């Protein structure tokens, strides 16, 4: 992409209503624009990151055996009256009337809808287990939308739902998602730790939040240091094997969100093993048994010929929240520092003297080759000053910068800068391309 043809509306001033760094940087870097409180337009740069995060989430859901589908954003209130959550959900639910005066709503989550769909098709235990998911916009009329996309009113969620015949089988589904989540967040360059959590309006009695540690985090987190330092199981893990030991290894170590925190147990840990921090909840998983299968009469015939209610769980990832969360975890004084896996472009090319024939030709050549090599470059071909170009590149945080100017051209070299470390290297254009493609 040539910057002169792109749409990258940067802000010079930090908007005063943005209190956390990720919100400030997303606005300044032209990633989002607020339309109403907690409702955002995803500008091209932000949208690209959102899509990359979404794709990683999708790949890891598929790897764990979940099946993608798509449910609507607008739901009938009848579903929620049937589960009893229509009144219970309160003012967070955006209630809508259609032209026939029927009660509709913009879905804050989809337990009811999928249980209803599922129960109208599935009859036998032979059809289980099943894990279905979609990645769809949700609406929650939050009392205090804030921190940009991290607590929006309209936000993108991946929500998966598991259906099993027995509690034991349901626990296996829970474990699959638990492991898939650890891998998912690690692929994004995040260290997300699973902490015991309260189930709130979703219900059930087994639940974990996945939190990344950050000063701006909304939830208090308490955890054993070894849990915080533990790596993810890895993408080669067999999801058909017994995952309980993998989950046990982590859940045996103390961890809790604020609402599940037990000060006495925590205090019993060795002092140097206690981590008390703030966290951003990027995922939340629930096992709630028959809470929704009961009101929707979602039963399957067992091997003994008797019908039984299906056992369910649901599993959420805040896809749009992650965009802010990753920036909270990865930035410096100059701007965003994207982990490569989610970067909007991999390489930024800076033309130090746009208008100079030799410089333009060298840049165009490098740009074309970078496109060919699949490096997804953003080429700053504008006539702005060098200093402006450098700070813009640093702000938007692409992992690599290639600086091409008249001085280097004399020796046949370009300068390659790593955004994260600031390390610079002079290389021939071909060597630079090889390095970046490697
Ligand atoms: C699990 C999937 C649920 O809704 N039902 C379907 C369950 N869980 S949850 O914890 O309430 O939400 C799942 C994740 O969505 C993100 N999230 C938000 N992101 C941005 N703005 C919001 N207002 C918001 N609310 C929830 C969080 O990452 C949460 O873990």
XYZ file of C-alpha atoms and ligand atoms in Angstrom:
468
model
C 0.000 0.000 0.000
C 1.244 3.455 -0.896
C 0.602 5.873 1.956
C -0.387 8.612 -0.515
C -3.348 6.451 -1.572
C -4.187 5.092 1.875
C -6.586 6.494 4.446
C -4.605 7.089 7.615
C -6.134 10.057 9.444
C -3.646 10.674 12.280
C -4.385 13.014 15.156
C -1.716 15.473 16.306
C -3.150 16.106 19.740
C -3.985 13.447 22.269
C -7.752 13.702 22.839
C -8.356 14.699 26.429
C -11.146 12.185 27.054
C -8.810 9.263 26.348
C -7.326 8.304 29.694
C -5.512 5.057 28.927
C -2.555 4.758 26.597
C -4.106 2.246 24.187
C -7.115 4.488 23.610
C -4.866 7.508 23.036
C -2.636 5.633 20.623
C -5.534 4.119 18.685
C -7.011 7.571 18.136
C -3.671 9.198 17.299
C -2.680 6.380 14.923
C -5.925 6.689 12.973
C -7.221 3.246 13.917
C -10.652 4.184 15.230
C -13.080 7.038 15.357
C -15.755 7.322 18.026
C -19.308 7.714 16.692
C -21.176 7.676 20.016
C -20.159 6.687 23.527
C -18.638 3.209 23.284
C -19.407 2.891 19.560
C -16.577 3.104 17.054
C -15.805 3.124 13.378
C -12.868 0.879 12.586
C -10.684 2.901 10.228
C -8.541 0.935 7.731
C -5.469 0.547 9.962
C -7.498 -0.535 12.986
C -9.691 -2.808 10.915
C -6.658 -4.643 9.583
C -5.475 -5.412 13.101
C -8.976 -6.457 14.161
C -9.124 -8.894 11.234
C -5.723 -10.375 12.063
C -6.736 -10.985 15.662
C -10.036 -12.459 14.512
C -8.189 -14.843 12.181
C -5.875 -16.117 14.920
C -8.879 -16.701 17.164
C -10.638 -18.534 14.311
C -7.661 -20.771 13.539
C -7.263 -21.810 17.154
C -10.982 -22.459 17.580
C -10.927 -24.673 14.494
C -7.822 -26.476 15.701
C -9.610 -27.291 18.960
C -12.512 -28.802 17.008
C -15.008 -25.937 17.199
C -17.167 -25.277 14.136
C -17.805 -21.778 12.812
C -21.263 -20.436 11.999
C -23.001 -17.046 12.160
C -25.995 -15.965 14.181
C -27.763 -12.607 13.843
C -27.127 -9.553 15.990
C -30.849 -8.876 16.490
C -32.754 -11.371 18.586
C -36.355 -11.880 19.568
C -37.114 -11.082 23.207
C -39.149 -14.305 23.372
C -35.953 -16.345 23.616
C -34.876 -14.364 26.625
C -38.275 -14.529 28.253
C -38.027 -18.289 27.929
C -34.685 -18.427 29.749
C -35.777 -15.883 32.336
C -32.916 -13.545 31.473
C -35.046 -10.877 29.772
C -35.776 -9.117 33.039
C -32.630 -10.268 34.810
C -30.308 -8.682 32.248
C -31.469 -5.188 33.171
C -30.488 -1.869 31.564
C -27.394 -3.344 29.887
C -29.653 -4.840 27.258
C -30.539 -2.678 24.273
C -34.225 -3.290 23.725
C -35.785 -2.583 20.342
C -39.314 -2.698 18.945
C -39.983 -3.671 15.326
C -42.782 -2.201 13.154
C -45.232 -4.769 14.519
C -44.449 -3.634 18.030
C -42.671 -6.884 18.795
C -39.934 -6.869 21.424
C -36.511 -7.389 19.917
C -33.031 -6.776 21.265
C -29.460 -6.373 20.101
C -27.788 -9.526 21.407
C -25.336 -9.127 24.300
C -24.541 -12.892 24.039
C -26.110 -15.939 22.356
C -26.706 -18.763 24.857
C -30.476 -18.692 24.316
C -30.370 -18.436 20.546
C -27.944 -21.288 19.968
C -29.609 -23.567 22.515
C -32.859 -22.977 20.656
C -31.286 -23.689 17.246
C -29.466 -26.718 18.551
C -32.444 -28.277 20.286
C -34.527 -28.098 17.121
C -32.081 -30.384 15.276
C -30.222 -32.649 17.645
C -31.938 -35.709 19.053
C -29.346 -38.349 19.861
C -26.272 -38.684 22.049
C -24.558 -39.913 18.867
C -24.570 -36.324 17.586
C -22.541 -35.177 20.599
C -20.162 -33.690 21.505
C -20.534 -30.505 19.492
C -18.772 -27.168 19.839
C -20.117 -24.291 17.728
C -18.926 -20.707 17.567
C -19.345 -17.435 15.772
C -17.517 -14.137 15.678
C -20.180 -11.471 15.803
C -20.875 -7.967 17.077
C -22.522 -7.677 20.457
C -24.156 -4.770 22.206
C -24.104 -4.089 25.936
C -25.348 -0.759 27.126
C -22.521 -0.471 29.647
C -23.048 2.033 32.453
C -19.578 3.410 31.878
C -18.198 2.739 28.426
C -14.528 3.696 28.654
C -10.968 2.950 27.690
C -11.908 3.032 24.008
C -12.575 -0.353 22.482
C -11.679 -2.114 25.731
C -15.045 -1.351 27.254
C -17.254 -0.495 24.348
C -20.990 -0.772 23.993
C -20.766 -2.345 20.553
C -17.910 -4.855 20.472
C -16.739 -7.917 18.587
C -16.796 -11.200 20.455
C -15.922 -14.756 19.600
C -18.446 -16.868 21.437
C -18.421 -20.653 21.427
C -20.978 -23.021 22.940
C -20.436 -26.659 23.862
C -23.034 -29.415 23.970
C -22.297 -32.693 25.722
C -24.211 -35.615 27.075
C -22.620 -35.858 30.505
C -20.898 -33.522 32.968
C -17.659 -35.481 32.433
C -17.812 -34.917 28.691
C -18.693 -31.269 29.244
C -15.592 -30.925 31.380
C -13.523 -32.178 28.438
C -15.021 -29.491 26.224
C -14.193 -26.900 28.878
C -10.611 -28.148 28.972
C -10.294 -27.954 25.193
C -11.254 -24.302 25.210
C -9.021 -23.650 28.211
C -6.025 -24.988 26.282
C -7.061 -23.348 22.996
C -7.232 -19.985 24.806
C -3.705 -20.320 26.186
C -2.404 -20.963 22.665
C -4.537 -18.235 21.087
C -3.251 -15.464 23.316
C 0.351 -16.629 23.075
C 0.158 -16.436 19.274
C -0.718 -12.747 19.670
C 2.378 -12.147 21.734
C 0.379 -11.953 24.966
C 0.836 -13.613 28.300
C -2.727 -14.337 29.370
C -3.203 -16.103 32.676
C -6.284 -18.112 33.640
C -7.834 -16.970 36.909
C -10.811 -18.381 38.793
C -13.805 -16.145 38.260
C -17.373 -15.529 39.250
C -19.981 -16.487 36.643
C -22.186 -13.373 36.893
C -25.165 -13.140 34.532
C -24.017 -16.094 32.391
C -24.399 -18.521 35.304
C -22.882 -21.862 36.324
C -20.305 -22.830 38.890
C -17.032 -23.322 36.999
C -15.442 -20.360 35.294
C -12.096 -18.866 34.353
C -11.197 -15.443 33.112
C -8.108 -15.058 30.969
C -6.372 -11.826 31.889
C -3.357 -9.974 30.650
C -1.510 -7.949 33.246
C -1.542 -4.190 32.716
C -1.646 -1.186 35.013
C -4.806 0.084 33.350
C -6.577 -3.252 33.918
C -10.088 -3.046 35.327
C -9.901 -6.188 37.442
C -7.712 -7.008 40.407
C -5.811 -10.239 39.857
C -4.124 -12.518 42.373
C -1.945 -15.358 41.184
C 0.944 -17.655 41.887
C 4.062 -16.353 40.162
C 4.778 -19.712 38.526
C 1.393 -19.546 36.794
C 2.168 -16.083 35.451
C 5.473 -17.307 34.062
C 4.223 -20.538 32.534
C 4.164 -20.795 28.719
C 1.275 -22.078 26.599
C 1.036 -25.812 25.838
C 1.848 -25.237 22.147
C 0.063 -25.636 18.839
C 1.073 -29.277 18.426
C -0.969 -30.403 21.417
C -3.447 -33.181 20.611
C -6.947 -31.947 21.408
C -8.230 -35.513 21.422
C -5.875 -36.494 24.227
C -6.671 -36.099 27.916
C -6.150 -32.406 28.601
C -7.047 -32.560 32.286
C -3.373 -32.749 33.407
C -2.555 -29.648 31.333
C -5.428 -27.779 32.942
C -4.649 -29.152 36.410
C -1.052 -28.002 36.163
C -2.348 -24.461 35.941
C -5.412 -24.577 38.118
C -3.411 -26.179 40.947
C -1.545 -22.910 41.291
C -3.427 -20.170 43.081
C -5.232 -17.706 40.850
C -8.325 -15.582 41.303
C -10.119 -12.569 39.955
C -11.248 -10.070 42.565
C -14.632 -11.681 43.145
C -13.158 -15.144 43.823
C -10.143 -14.004 45.796
C -9.407 -15.777 49.082
C -6.962 -13.567 51.038
C -6.101 -16.351 53.476
C -5.067 -18.854 50.839
C -3.150 -16.174 48.991
C -1.320 -15.103 52.130
C -0.234 -18.697 52.689
C 1.875 -18.581 49.516
C 5.583 -17.787 49.893
C 5.927 -14.024 49.673
C 8.076 -14.068 46.550
C 5.442 -16.166 44.746
C 2.556 -13.742 45.223
C 1.555 -11.681 42.227
C -1.034 -9.037 42.986
C -1.684 -6.964 39.896
C -4.278 -5.399 37.639
C -5.514 -7.250 34.626
C -7.524 -6.891 31.427
C -10.016 -9.671 30.894
C -9.577 -10.821 27.299
C -11.475 -14.093 27.593
C -13.978 -15.787 29.862
C -15.134 -19.406 29.879
C -18.098 -20.960 31.691
C -19.493 -24.365 32.484
C -23.152 -24.035 33.435
C -24.601 -27.525 33.023
C -28.291 -27.452 32.189
C -29.070 -23.789 32.913
C -30.153 -23.151 29.302
C -30.959 -26.668 28.105
C -33.676 -26.884 30.753
C -35.840 -23.916 29.673
C -35.376 -24.840 25.994
C -35.921 -28.521 26.668
C -32.705 -29.361 24.844
C -32.535 -33.100 25.396
C -30.856 -35.972 23.590
C -31.669 -39.649 23.664
C -28.989 -41.533 25.626
C -27.590 -45.000 24.812
C -30.169 -46.382 27.267
C -33.000 -44.923 25.162
C -33.858 -42.327 27.818
C -33.811 -38.592 27.061
C -31.522 -36.357 29.100
C -30.791 -32.627 29.137
C -27.591 -31.606 27.359
C -24.708 -30.231 29.404
C -23.466 -26.880 28.198
C -20.698 -24.343 28.487
C -19.896 -21.056 26.750
C -16.584 -19.493 25.913
C -15.948 -15.849 25.022
C -13.022 -13.879 23.660
C -13.153 -10.096 23.406
C -11.800 -9.745 19.861
C -12.119 -5.956 19.656
C -10.994 -5.535 23.286
C -7.798 -7.406 22.356
C -6.763 -4.640 19.968
C -6.548 -2.259 22.919
C -5.185 -4.938 25.224
C -2.279 -5.739 22.939
C -1.360 -2.059 22.734
C -1.491 -1.775 26.536
C 0.981 -4.678 26.664
C 3.173 -3.486 23.796
C 4.017 0.188 23.316
C 6.746 2.706 24.182
C 7.084 6.485 24.394
C 7.019 6.795 20.599
C 3.904 4.754 19.970
C 2.620 1.278 19.311
C 4.965 -1.717 18.998
C 2.940 -4.389 17.187
C 3.774 -8.044 17.730
C 4.385 -9.347 14.217
C 1.423 -11.738 14.253
C -1.128 -8.917 14.505
C 0.698 -5.985 12.873
C -1.390 -4.112 10.277
C 1.574 -4.128 7.870
C 4.811 -5.979 8.411
C 7.154 -3.385 6.906
C 7.102 0.374 6.518
C 9.197 1.825 3.687
C 10.351 5.401 4.176
C 11.350 7.419 1.119
C 13.709 10.070 2.507
C 13.569 12.238 -0.606
C 10.313 11.838 -2.449
C 10.551 13.685 -5.761
C 14.187 12.752 -6.260
C 14.244 10.506 -9.311
C 16.836 8.009 -8.106
C 15.297 7.790 -4.645
C 11.770 7.319 -5.998
C 12.981 4.586 -8.357
C 14.856 2.730 -5.614
C 11.856 2.944 -3.286
C 9.394 1.798 -5.942
C 11.630 -1.110 -6.801
C 11.989 -2.135 -3.176
C 8.258 -1.721 -2.636
C 7.354 -3.942 -5.598
C 9.760 -6.639 -4.463
C 8.449 -6.457 -0.903
C 4.899 -6.921 -2.210
C 6.080 -9.920 -4.253
C 7.750 -11.397 -1.181
C 4.455 -11.166 0.734
C 5.814 -8.629 3.226
C 2.666 -6.495 3.079
C 4.565 -3.181 3.037
C 3.232 0.300 3.711
C 5.266 2.668 1.538
C 5.512 6.258 2.741
C 5.809 7.964 -0.644
C 4.516 11.316 0.617
C 6.434 14.586 0.383
C 6.485 15.060 4.164
C 9.767 15.793 5.959
C 11.913 12.889 7.141
C 11.254 13.662 10.798
C 7.505 13.579 10.232
C 7.806 10.244 8.455
C 9.928 8.716 11.207
C 7.614 9.678 14.022
C 4.586 8.541 12.032
C 6.156 5.135 11.425
C 7.073 4.815 15.091
C 3.545 5.828 16.127
C 1.780 3.220 13.992
C 4.268 0.627 15.212
C 5.005 -1.608 12.207
C 7.600 -4.228 13.231
C 10.138 -3.197 10.550
C 11.115 0.038 8.862
C 13.215 0.286 5.722
C 14.683 3.728 5.224
C 15.833 4.599 1.739
C 17.682 7.862 1.100
C 20.239 9.421 -1.233
C 23.153 8.732 1.094
C 22.531 4.995 1.233
C 21.888 4.827 -2.471
C 25.489 5.941 -3.110
C 26.765 2.825 -1.332
C 23.894 0.692 -2.593
C 22.382 0.228 0.849
C 19.115 0.698 2.691
C 18.688 1.004 6.436
C 16.589 -1.606 8.242
C 15.242 -0.666 11.657
C 13.512 -2.992 14.108
C 10.713 -1.015 15.790
C 10.863 -2.995 19.028
C 14.598 -2.759 19.780
C 15.503 0.287 17.703
C 18.393 -1.698 16.207
C 19.525 -0.484 12.807
C 21.444 -2.255 10.092
C 22.658 -1.185 6.661
C 22.045 -3.838 4.046
C 21.806 -4.160 0.299
C 18.159 -4.093 -0.827
C 18.277 -7.814 -1.621
C 19.775 -8.692 1.757
C 17.141 -6.529 3.448
C 14.349 -8.319 1.593
C 15.823 -11.702 2.500
C 16.103 -10.707 6.150
C 12.513 -9.471 6.318
C 11.106 -12.451 4.469
C 13.029 -14.892 6.698
C -19.132 -16.402 26.997
C -19.384 -16.389 25.528
C -19.981 -14.178 27.827
O -20.681 -13.348 27.313
N -21.353 -15.823 26.681
C -20.846 -16.161 25.370
C -20.266 -15.674 27.623
N -18.922 -13.896 28.594
S -18.429 -12.419 28.965
O -17.372 -12.557 29.914
O -19.517 -11.616 29.387
O -17.833 -11.776 27.662
C -16.813 -12.444 26.945
C -15.672 -11.521 26.641
O -16.124 -10.414 25.869
C -15.351 -9.280 26.164
N -16.243 -8.163 26.553
C -16.128 -6.892 26.088
N -15.280 -6.342 25.199
C -15.413 -5.034 24.931
N -16.355 -4.252 25.495
C -17.242 -4.758 26.378
N -18.192 -3.982 26.902
C -17.152 -6.148 26.713
N -17.846 -6.985 27.540
C -17.274 -8.198 27.428
C -14.407 -9.633 27.285
O -13.129 -9.932 26.752
C -15.036 -10.885 27.852
O -14.062 -11.744 28.416
